[in-house]
XYZ file of C-alpha atoms in Angstrom:
657
model
C 63.012 -7.737 73.699
C 59.531 -6.345 74.220
C 60.812 -2.898 73.286
C 62.222 -4.231 70.019
C 58.904 -5.931 69.142
C 56.903 -2.793 69.856
C 59.293 -0.756 67.717
C 58.898 -3.200 64.829
C 55.071 -3.076 65.112
C 55.144 0.700 65.066
C 57.272 0.652 61.929
C 54.913 -1.764 60.195
C 51.889 0.377 61.089
C 53.691 3.490 59.857
C 54.554 1.795 56.560
C 50.930 0.634 56.172
C 49.622 4.145 56.745
C 52.082 5.548 54.176
C 50.995 2.958 51.609
C 47.324 3.669 52.348
C 47.735 7.431 51.865
C 49.777 6.891 48.704
C 47.072 4.566 47.320
C 44.327 7.096 47.956
C 46.277 9.811 46.149
C 47.005 7.349 43.325
C 43.292 6.490 42.985
C 42.422 10.165 42.891
C 44.965 10.759 40.137
C 43.659 7.712 38.204
C 40.110 8.927 38.689
C 41.042 12.319 37.304
C 42.707 10.688 34.309
C 39.648 8.423 33.649
C 37.085 11.241 33.871
C 34.079 10.599 31.558
C 34.233 12.630 28.349
C 31.664 15.365 27.891
C 28.435 14.299 26.071
C 28.151 15.803 22.580
C 24.583 16.421 21.367
C 24.192 15.371 17.710
C 22.635 17.892 15.322
C 19.972 17.074 12.722
C 18.275 18.942 9.901
C 14.631 20.033 9.865
C 13.646 17.376 7.321
C 14.946 14.366 9.282
C 12.111 11.938 10.093
C 12.076 9.940 13.308
C 11.668 6.711 11.358
C 15.073 7.234 9.731
C 16.773 7.115 13.154
C 17.105 3.615 14.617
C 17.954 4.637 18.211
C 14.967 4.061 20.546
C 15.749 7.153 22.649
C 18.077 10.057 21.928
C 18.817 13.734 22.450
C 19.329 15.935 19.393
C 19.710 19.582 18.540
C 17.348 21.119 15.979
C 18.324 24.128 13.864
C 16.242 27.275 13.508
C 13.497 27.545 10.889
C 11.801 24.141 11.254
C 8.327 25.714 11.448
C 8.169 25.664 7.644
C 5.077 23.703 6.414
C 7.227 21.715 3.985
C 8.491 19.722 6.994
C 5.434 17.516 7.456
C 4.185 16.449 10.873
C 1.574 13.716 11.471
C -0.361 13.510 14.727
C -0.805 15.445 17.967
C 1.309 14.883 21.119
C 2.158 11.404 19.846
C 3.559 11.586 16.308
C 3.947 9.032 13.534
C 7.604 8.260 12.867
C 7.022 9.526 9.316
C 7.057 13.046 10.830
C 9.841 15.622 10.929
C 11.428 15.345 14.373
C 12.041 19.068 14.710
C 8.661 19.999 13.232
C 6.970 17.769 15.810
C 9.038 19.402 18.566
C 7.676 22.827 17.577
C 4.113 21.519 17.220
C 4.292 19.962 20.697
C 5.552 23.217 22.231
C 8.883 21.823 23.435
C 10.759 24.065 20.963
C 10.038 27.280 19.118
C 11.244 28.222 15.639
C 14.652 29.233 16.967
C 15.613 25.575 17.504
C 17.309 23.876 20.427
C 17.821 20.544 22.193
C 15.085 17.945 22.626
C 14.696 14.416 23.959
C 12.971 11.971 21.578
C 11.554 8.644 22.677
C 10.120 5.998 20.338
C 6.775 4.462 21.393
C 4.233 2.070 19.912
C 2.527 2.774 16.618
C -1.110 3.863 16.689
C -4.142 2.903 14.631
C -4.547 6.549 13.589
C -3.119 10.036 14.073
C -5.239 13.177 14.166
C -3.869 16.436 12.821
C -4.185 19.775 14.589
C -2.857 23.329 14.487
C -0.467 24.189 17.311
C 2.380 26.659 17.806
C 2.357 27.754 14.175
C 2.531 24.197 12.782
C -0.368 22.402 11.072
C 0.022 18.687 11.644
C -1.778 16.210 9.383
C -3.908 13.145 9.984
C -2.555 9.734 9.049
C -3.873 6.159 9.123
C -2.220 3.514 11.235
C 1.570 3.534 11.461
C 3.936 1.008 12.964
C 6.053 3.361 15.054
C 5.436 6.607 16.948
C 7.507 9.005 19.026
C 7.038 11.669 21.662
C 9.124 14.813 22.228
C 10.268 15.913 25.696
C 12.525 18.623 27.050
C 16.203 17.641 26.863
C 16.658 16.674 30.506
C 18.688 13.451 30.493
C 17.825 11.061 33.260
C 20.597 10.267 35.662
C 22.321 6.996 34.863
C 21.117 6.861 31.241
C 23.682 7.139 28.449
C 22.468 8.851 25.273
C 24.248 8.386 21.932
C 26.595 11.099 20.688
C 26.259 9.695 17.152
C 22.876 8.582 15.845
C 22.299 5.360 13.933
C 20.432 5.939 10.671
C 18.576 3.474 8.481
C 20.512 4.854 5.476
C 24.062 6.204 5.213
C 22.747 8.945 2.947
C 20.552 10.513 5.576
C 20.106 14.305 5.602
C 21.813 14.519 8.951
C 24.855 12.768 7.601
C 25.049 15.348 4.870
C 24.994 18.040 7.544
C 28.062 16.532 9.221
C 26.455 13.974 11.559
C 28.334 10.663 11.541
C 26.527 7.355 11.181
C 27.406 3.896 12.410
C 26.282 0.316 12.015
C 23.222 -0.674 13.992
C 23.918 -2.497 17.222
C 21.051 -3.409 19.488
C 21.617 -1.205 22.562
C 21.209 -2.607 26.074
C 18.019 -1.304 27.660
C 18.648 -0.761 31.376
C 15.794 -0.450 33.791
C 16.688 3.217 34.252
C 15.885 4.011 30.636
C 12.150 4.315 31.128
C 10.869 7.779 31.981
C 7.371 8.810 32.910
C 5.217 10.223 30.102
C 3.175 13.336 30.823
C -0.544 12.924 31.492
C -1.544 14.684 28.260
C 0.716 12.410 26.186
C -0.664 9.329 27.896
C -4.229 10.475 27.242
C -3.386 11.076 23.577
C -2.211 7.498 23.227
C -5.250 6.150 25.066
C -7.723 8.042 22.881
C -6.011 7.104 19.623
C -5.782 3.357 20.177
C -6.853 0.973 22.897
C -4.077 -1.624 22.705
C -1.075 -0.548 20.619
C 1.350 -3.307 19.699
C 5.073 -2.911 19.096
C 6.124 -5.163 16.254
C 9.381 -7.068 16.811
C 12.546 -5.685 15.253
C 14.655 -7.998 13.149
C 17.869 -9.131 14.758
C 20.953 -7.175 13.681
C 22.629 -8.449 10.546
C 25.002 -7.265 7.895
C 22.043 -6.006 5.906
C 20.914 -3.778 8.761
C 23.999 -1.615 8.435
C 22.515 0.296 5.534
C 18.808 -0.428 5.714
C 16.017 -1.613 7.974
C 12.551 -2.923 7.124
C 10.061 -0.150 6.380
C 7.402 0.409 9.052
C 4.273 -1.720 8.726
C 0.789 -0.920 10.027
C 0.251 -1.464 13.692
C -2.274 -3.923 15.048
C -3.008 -7.617 15.244
C -3.108 -8.119 11.464
C 0.457 -6.817 11.089
C 1.763 -9.023 13.848
C 0.060 -12.073 12.371
C 1.408 -11.174 8.957
C 4.968 -11.124 10.284
C 4.419 -14.570 11.779
C 2.641 -16.050 8.788
C 5.192 -14.811 6.323
C 8.012 -16.635 8.057
C 6.271 -19.714 9.466
C 4.374 -22.723 8.173
C 1.909 -23.773 10.854
C 1.241 -27.457 11.495
C -0.932 -29.289 13.981
C 1.855 -29.061 16.540
C 2.725 -25.444 15.793
C -0.542 -23.570 15.483
C -1.174 -20.022 14.384
C -2.089 -17.881 17.442
C -5.800 -18.256 18.073
C -6.263 -21.046 15.503
C -7.824 -24.427 16.146
C -5.356 -27.311 16.503
C -4.874 -29.396 13.411
C -5.405 -26.573 10.889
C -2.428 -26.218 8.565
C -1.488 -22.751 7.274
C 0.839 -22.168 4.371
C 3.231 -19.289 3.904
C 2.058 -17.033 1.030
C 5.153 -17.748 -1.012
C 3.428 -17.333 -4.322
C 2.605 -20.958 -5.116
C -1.077 -20.101 -5.373
C -0.285 -17.496 -8.037
C 1.598 -19.977 -10.208
C -1.441 -21.989 -11.254
C -2.071 -21.431 -14.967
C -5.087 -19.183 -15.386
C -6.332 -18.118 -18.785
C -9.203 -16.071 -20.039
C -11.935 -18.027 -21.809
C -10.884 -19.079 -25.303
C -13.666 -17.071 -26.900
C -12.813 -13.907 -24.951
C -11.178 -11.097 -26.890
C -8.537 -9.712 -24.526
C -6.979 -6.879 -26.452
C -6.663 -4.319 -23.646
C -4.139 -1.702 -22.518
C -3.713 -2.424 -18.799
C -2.021 -0.415 -16.062
C -1.531 -1.806 -12.562
C -1.365 0.839 -9.824
C 0.443 -0.954 -6.988
C 0.645 0.163 -3.361
C 4.242 1.002 -2.432
C 3.423 2.884 0.777
C 5.526 2.302 3.860
C 2.588 0.867 5.793
C 2.212 -2.131 3.480
C 5.495 -3.719 4.556
C 7.937 -5.763 2.503
C 6.140 -9.086 2.766
C 2.802 -7.758 1.606
C 4.543 -5.891 -1.179
C 6.049 -9.177 -2.331
C 2.619 -10.878 -2.322
C 1.297 -7.979 -4.379
C 4.022 -8.550 -6.972
C 3.141 -12.235 -7.084
C -0.393 -11.335 -8.141
C 0.997 -9.133 -10.923
C 3.222 -11.944 -12.143
C 0.234 -14.285 -12.143
C -1.794 -11.832 -14.222
C 1.120 -11.391 -16.662
C 1.306 -15.167 -17.103
C -2.446 -15.585 -17.540
C -2.906 -12.781 -20.067
C -0.417 -13.995 -22.680
C 1.052 -10.507 -23.252
C 1.738 -9.512 -26.861
C 1.259 -6.838 -29.556
C -1.919 -8.465 -30.890
C -3.404 -9.055 -27.413
C -3.135 -7.408 -24.004
C -0.300 -5.051 -23.047
C 0.551 -4.239 -19.443
C 2.483 -1.558 -17.552
C 3.050 -0.903 -13.848
C 2.925 2.321 -11.815
C 3.844 2.337 -8.113
C 2.452 4.966 -5.766
C 3.435 6.228 -2.335
C 3.889 9.943 -1.745
C 4.118 10.342 -5.516
C 3.513 7.910 -8.395
C 6.237 6.622 -10.712
C 6.051 4.445 -13.822
C 8.182 1.287 -13.652
C 7.442 0.357 -17.256
C 4.856 1.389 -19.833
C 2.754 -0.575 -22.300
C 5.440 -1.038 -24.931
C 8.374 -1.835 -22.622
C 7.719 -5.601 -22.472
C 6.005 -7.453 -25.304
C 5.760 -10.968 -23.809
C 4.749 -12.490 -20.486
C 8.196 -13.879 -19.660
C 9.977 -10.512 -19.882
C 7.143 -8.823 -18.035
C 7.325 -11.288 -15.116
C 11.094 -10.785 -14.875
C 10.604 -7.006 -14.736
C 7.908 -7.330 -12.054
C 10.272 -9.374 -9.866
C 12.818 -6.529 -9.936
C 10.379 -3.878 -8.667
C 11.395 -2.492 -5.264
C 9.163 -0.743 -2.748
C 9.308 3.057 -2.735
C 7.651 3.796 0.621
C 5.743 6.892 1.651
C 2.052 7.571 2.100
C -0.818 6.027 0.147
C -1.799 8.844 -2.240
C -4.099 6.927 -4.579
C -5.930 9.972 -5.938
C -2.663 11.551 -7.033
C -1.675 8.286 -8.715
C -4.952 8.034 -10.651
C -4.491 11.616 -11.895
C -0.951 10.742 -12.974
C -2.127 7.731 -14.959
C -4.948 9.702 -16.598
C -2.601 12.458 -17.749
C 0.548 10.498 -18.563
C 0.217 6.754 -18.927
C -2.238 6.125 -21.772
C -0.446 8.030 -24.516
C 0.695 6.938 -27.950
C 4.318 7.482 -26.866
C 3.802 4.952 -24.055
C 2.349 2.330 -26.387
C -1.359 3.098 -26.036
C -3.493 1.728 -28.870
C -6.639 3.627 -29.794
C -8.369 0.357 -30.658
C -7.855 -1.200 -27.204
C -9.836 -0.359 -24.034
C -7.868 1.374 -21.289
C -7.979 -0.456 -17.940
C -6.483 0.505 -14.563
C -6.351 -1.940 -11.639
C -5.710 -0.108 -8.349
C -4.439 -2.105 -5.364
C -4.905 -0.574 -1.905
C -3.783 -1.871 1.467
C -6.289 -0.475 3.972
C -7.342 2.920 2.638
C -5.874 5.909 0.726
C -4.346 8.918 2.455
C -5.891 11.326 -0.078
C -9.225 11.638 -1.886
C -9.926 9.688 -5.056
C -13.388 10.808 -6.215
C -12.507 13.772 -8.437
C -9.421 12.133 -9.953
C -11.447 9.009 -10.720
C -14.260 10.998 -12.328
C -11.786 12.599 -14.729
C -10.306 9.169 -15.462
C -13.723 7.713 -16.268
C -14.541 10.651 -18.517
C -11.275 9.987 -20.338
C -12.420 6.444 -21.107
C -10.450 4.607 -18.401
C -12.052 1.553 -16.750
C -11.016 1.638 -13.081
C -10.982 -1.570 -11.012
C -10.194 -1.537 -7.266
C -8.698 -4.329 -5.153
C -8.805 -3.380 -1.463
C -7.059 -5.616 1.042
C -7.761 -5.618 4.784
C -9.922 -2.500 5.088
C -10.415 -0.343 8.151
C -11.621 -1.976 11.337
C -14.534 -0.353 13.159
C -12.253 1.651 15.454
C -10.126 2.761 12.479
C -12.930 4.148 10.298
C -12.641 7.605 11.863
C -9.228 7.934 10.205
C -10.410 7.079 6.675
C -10.006 10.252 4.596
C -12.850 9.448 2.190
C -15.500 6.924 3.286
C -16.725 4.510 0.607
C -13.746 5.532 -1.539
C -13.786 2.423 -3.744
C -17.352 2.988 -4.942
C -16.508 6.612 -5.684
C -13.589 5.524 -7.835
C -14.606 2.468 -9.842
C -16.117 2.628 -13.320
C -19.493 1.270 -12.161
C -20.843 0.511 -8.691
C -22.480 -2.795 -9.655
C -19.742 -4.920 -8.049
C -18.110 -5.910 -11.349
C -15.191 -3.500 -10.842
C -14.546 -4.077 -7.119
C -12.715 -6.772 -5.165
C -12.435 -6.691 -1.386
C -10.012 -9.179 0.151
C -10.254 -9.783 3.904
C -6.674 -11.052 4.219
C -3.512 -10.990 2.151
C -3.757 -14.787 2.232
C -6.845 -14.493 0.033
C -5.317 -12.244 -2.624
C -4.527 -15.145 -4.966
C -8.251 -15.931 -5.180
C -8.815 -12.703 -7.136
C -6.488 -13.765 -9.976
C -8.906 -15.764 -12.098
C -11.976 -13.481 -11.736
C -9.807 -10.392 -12.275
C -8.361 -11.721 -15.536
C -11.812 -12.650 -16.806
C -13.319 -9.289 -15.914
C -10.624 -7.082 -17.433
C -10.827 -9.171 -20.603
C -14.620 -8.909 -20.864
C -14.434 -5.893 -23.185
C -18.194 -5.822 -23.751
C -18.677 -4.949 -20.072
C -15.924 -2.333 -19.869
C -18.491 0.438 -19.718
C -16.058 3.289 -19.122
C -14.379 2.698 -22.458
C -17.437 4.529 -23.740
C -17.124 8.280 -23.368
C -19.183 11.219 -24.499
C -16.918 11.501 -27.551
C -16.692 7.897 -28.743
C -20.047 6.235 -28.126
C -22.744 8.044 -30.135
C -24.531 7.953 -33.470
C -24.905 11.638 -34.389
C -27.345 12.678 -37.106
C -27.140 16.245 -38.416
C -30.467 17.531 -39.819
C -29.601 20.610 -41.935
C -32.014 23.262 -43.234
C -31.293 23.842 -46.946
C -34.188 26.230 -47.579
C -33.999 29.268 -49.891
C -33.748 31.732 -46.983
C -30.397 30.270 -45.972
C -28.500 31.123 -49.158
C -25.351 29.588 -50.623
C -22.829 31.526 -48.487
C -24.618 30.869 -45.209
C -25.081 27.204 -46.125
C -21.292 26.850 -46.396
C -21.037 28.469 -42.922
C -23.505 25.886 -41.589
C -21.386 23.067 -43.069
C -18.305 24.546 -41.394
C -20.214 24.490 -38.081
C -21.054 20.796 -38.666
C -17.371 20.158 -39.459
C -16.207 21.882 -36.265
C -18.565 19.775 -34.145
C -17.556 16.547 -35.903
C -13.853 17.198 -35.277
C -14.462 16.969 -31.522
C -15.530 13.298 -31.675
C -13.592 10.039 -32.036
C -14.770 8.627 -35.341
C -14.685 4.945 -36.351
C -17.091 2.103 -37.034
C -16.864 1.124 -33.325
C -16.709 4.669 -31.906
C -18.852 7.684 -32.808
C -20.521 7.547 -36.226
C -21.869 10.502 -38.220
C -24.823 10.789 -40.622
C -26.478 13.788 -42.326
C -29.874 14.762 -43.773
C -30.657 17.964 -45.708
C -34.204 19.204 -45.992
C -36.405 21.798 -47.621
C -39.996 20.755 -48.444
C -38.380 17.462 -49.221
C -35.639 15.449 -47.508
C -32.404 13.932 -48.726
C -30.040 11.492 -47.024
C -26.573 12.879 -47.638
C -24.825 9.907 -45.970
C -25.726 7.306 -43.349
C -23.983 6.108 -40.168
C -22.388 3.111 -41.844
C -21.092 4.910 -44.943
C -17.843 6.414 -43.581
C -15.716 5.069 -40.712
C -12.844 7.559 -40.424
C -12.704 11.221 -39.535
C -10.991 12.342 -42.785
C -13.653 10.561 -44.858
C -16.461 12.124 -42.826
C -15.000 15.638 -43.121
C -14.604 15.231 -46.877
C -18.213 14.029 -47.174
C -19.490 17.079 -45.263
C -17.546 19.384 -47.546
C -19.154 17.778 -50.626
C -22.766 18.364 -49.497
C -24.479 20.635 -52.063
C -26.941 23.413 -51.254
C -30.486 22.371 -52.216
C -32.830 25.424 -51.755
C -36.596 25.310 -51.210
C -39.149 25.566 -48.372
C -38.904 24.617 -44.669
C -40.688 21.449 -43.489
C -38.856 20.736 -40.244
C -41.425 18.250 -38.866
C -41.172 16.049 -41.951
C -37.392 16.248 -41.769
C -37.390 14.918 -38.175
C -39.577 11.967 -39.227
C -37.299 11.270 -42.191
C -34.197 11.304 -39.989
C -35.813 8.868 -37.520
C -36.630 6.480 -40.350
C -33.560 6.769 -42.571
C -30.833 7.458 -39.999
C -31.677 6.455 -36.438
C -33.582 3.303 -37.332
C -30.169 1.922 -38.371
C -28.401 3.094 -35.226
C -26.594 0.481 -33.114
C -28.348 -0.571 -29.880
C -25.355 0.314 -27.694
C -24.977 3.830 -29.135
C -26.364 7.077 -27.762
C -28.561 8.671 -30.421
C -27.982 12.406 -30.902
C -29.883 14.573 -33.414
C -28.465 18.049 -34.062
C -30.953 20.125 -36.082
C -29.993 23.506 -37.603
C -32.672 25.798 -39.066
C -33.051 29.482 -39.926
C -36.856 29.878 -39.874
C -40.258 28.736 -38.714
C -41.411 25.388 -40.029
C -44.251 25.132 -42.549
C -45.498 21.977 -40.846
C -46.114 20.867 -37.271
C -43.033 19.853 -35.286
C -44.686 18.709 -32.040
C -45.646 15.134 -32.972
C -42.337 14.351 -34.778
C -40.364 15.840 -31.870
C -42.324 13.723 -29.376
C -41.671 10.633 -31.504
C -37.944 11.355 -31.408
C -37.985 11.738 -27.620
C -39.926 8.490 -27.160
C -37.386 6.613 -29.297
C -34.568 7.803 -27.070
C -33.096 10.306 -29.526
C -31.512 13.258 -27.699
C -32.279 16.308 -29.816
C -30.364 19.579 -29.940
C -32.106 22.418 -31.820
C -30.010 25.358 -33.120
C -31.917 28.291 -34.603
C -30.426 31.134 -36.639
C -31.844 34.562 -37.603
C -35.598 34.040 -38.190
C -35.991 30.750 -36.331
C -38.876 30.642 -33.810
C -37.639 30.266 -30.228
C -40.760 28.448 -29.000
C -40.447 25.960 -31.868
C -36.818 25.246 -30.962
C -37.841 24.505 -27.367
C -40.493 22.028 -28.549
C -37.993 20.188 -30.746
C -35.248 20.108 -28.111
C -34.948 17.413 -25.438
C -35.890 18.485 -21.896
C -34.542 20.618 -20.293
C -34.731 22.966 -23.279
C -32.186 25.400 -21.827
C -29.480 22.731 -22.263
C -30.609 21.532 -25.689
C -31.816 24.602 -27.620
C -29.692 27.537 -28.786
C -30.488 30.700 -30.730
C -27.878 32.551 -32.813
C -28.613 35.946 -34.337
C -26.220 35.522 -37.303
C -24.776 32.552 -39.181
C -21.241 33.885 -38.647
C -21.667 33.424 -34.882
C -22.473 29.710 -35.045
C -18.861 28.697 -34.309
C -19.088 30.262 -30.842
C -21.559 27.593 -29.728
C -19.387 24.576 -30.558
C -17.654 24.372 -27.126
C -20.943 24.851 -25.268
C -22.748 22.135 -27.232
C -19.867 19.678 -26.710
C -19.760 20.510 -23.012
C -23.507 19.916 -22.652
C -23.299 16.609 -24.539
C -20.510 15.409 -22.231
C -22.116 16.707 -19.037
C -25.299 14.825 -19.849
C -23.359 11.656 -20.681
C -21.245 11.774 -17.518
C -24.231 12.374 -15.249
C -25.672 8.930 -16.010
C -26.041 6.623 -12.965
C -22.953 4.415 -12.336
C -24.771 1.196 -11.547
């Protein structure tokens, strides 16, 4: 019996061992069948920006040729997500121009990025940006799974066009093994650039996030508070971070902009107005919406119409674009509807480029510009521009454009080093007396600018930049009609007067022209108030008859002061342009001094036998800019551009206060 039991036990053990061996072989076969597929590294193009890729960490392959300067890079070691991924890889030294694989990791946005030249790539400086990234060698960490297909913020990404597939955004799990150590140099770069970077919260995945994600907003406490304020109404039991209990905060939903605001009843508000709105990526969607609410409030307050104010909108980012011009919408209701439909373009904050665009393109007759209405531009800036504005603004002012600036939430003390052009608003506005500038500490306070802004842009008497060197003068020509001139040369002198007159904007409210002819005696050919259009003035000049006689230039200056300039308007520049061909029979010193004391700017043009020292006495100081000598009458025409240039240079050099 015992033998039988032992035999049965041995059989059971043998069967168990067979099953065990079979199971091991089976597991090995299953393991072979379930072997992990090989990781495929996605490829991207040189122009793909890190901000377009949603994945927080990924490995990609860059093509050759990404060293080209057209692929912009912003920052050093730590790069703004607005940068080319592959361009940043070359700048950092991880890749060369032949391309290759890299590891990209998203990190916090910085309050500023400094440009530098490295490895054949010139990176650029940039103000604060919400998101940054660093580039490392493509050494995947053990246990971390990297995506074989990247998730883009748009299905029309450049990489997708190159064959890279896209997929809907799904928040990836972030295992503890994901974090890798950053090199010492990269850590120092972050520390120098910003003391306490803040990562703004991502929105939770939704159907909308399949094709788009919110554009990056500026980093820092103000951005984080803005995200909270824009979605929350704080009460005494739910206080804004850092606020005293019991203080109630309202979401800037636009209610403050809906209050009816109108210019004073007696205020003439016939203006041609262009709003330059900030569409840069850093402003964020919520601030962009608040900006539009201000525009809608202005449209409602101005009572838009053909007989009153007209308004157009230009949005700027990398490049400016006109949403609608002055003649697109002829009433406030249609204009407000159009403003609501404006979408944010994104990009940098190139204000200078936008001002140049408006100067050259916006205020044209084809776009509805009216010569009788002042041209006004209101520029809105979140933080500070990414390009310079001074030169573009100077040209705008000289073109008769009144520039107003609204700056919201300017640079903090630790951000000022990244401002491209310090004191940029004062360099841009029409005058630096405070009338043309608004600085708003918080986007919550933007609605407070509505009423004063409407009143200021409608105060046409104070729109000083509507006055240019070509539309704001009373010009009196004092013409030598003495016998030495002769009939033929006198007609040449009149043609010279005609050529100068053609350069100015003539009307009863713009530049006005008068003329005196003299010999021993003086004759008023026509006064400032006699003709108010350019064709009428040119016809009157042509009709002036040659007188003939002696040369009493001093008496002629006195006559012009009494008969012409005494009737000049107080707000007009007084210009006397005297043309003579010989030495005066009387003294010119006392009359010339009288003209200077009365504020008359005198240009003296001598021909043939005119005395140079006499011309310099007559001319306003400095004489080199106001006196000219021509050897022959036929050469007078050559001096027209120079005289106009000097008139405008002198006008534009006036203090802007």
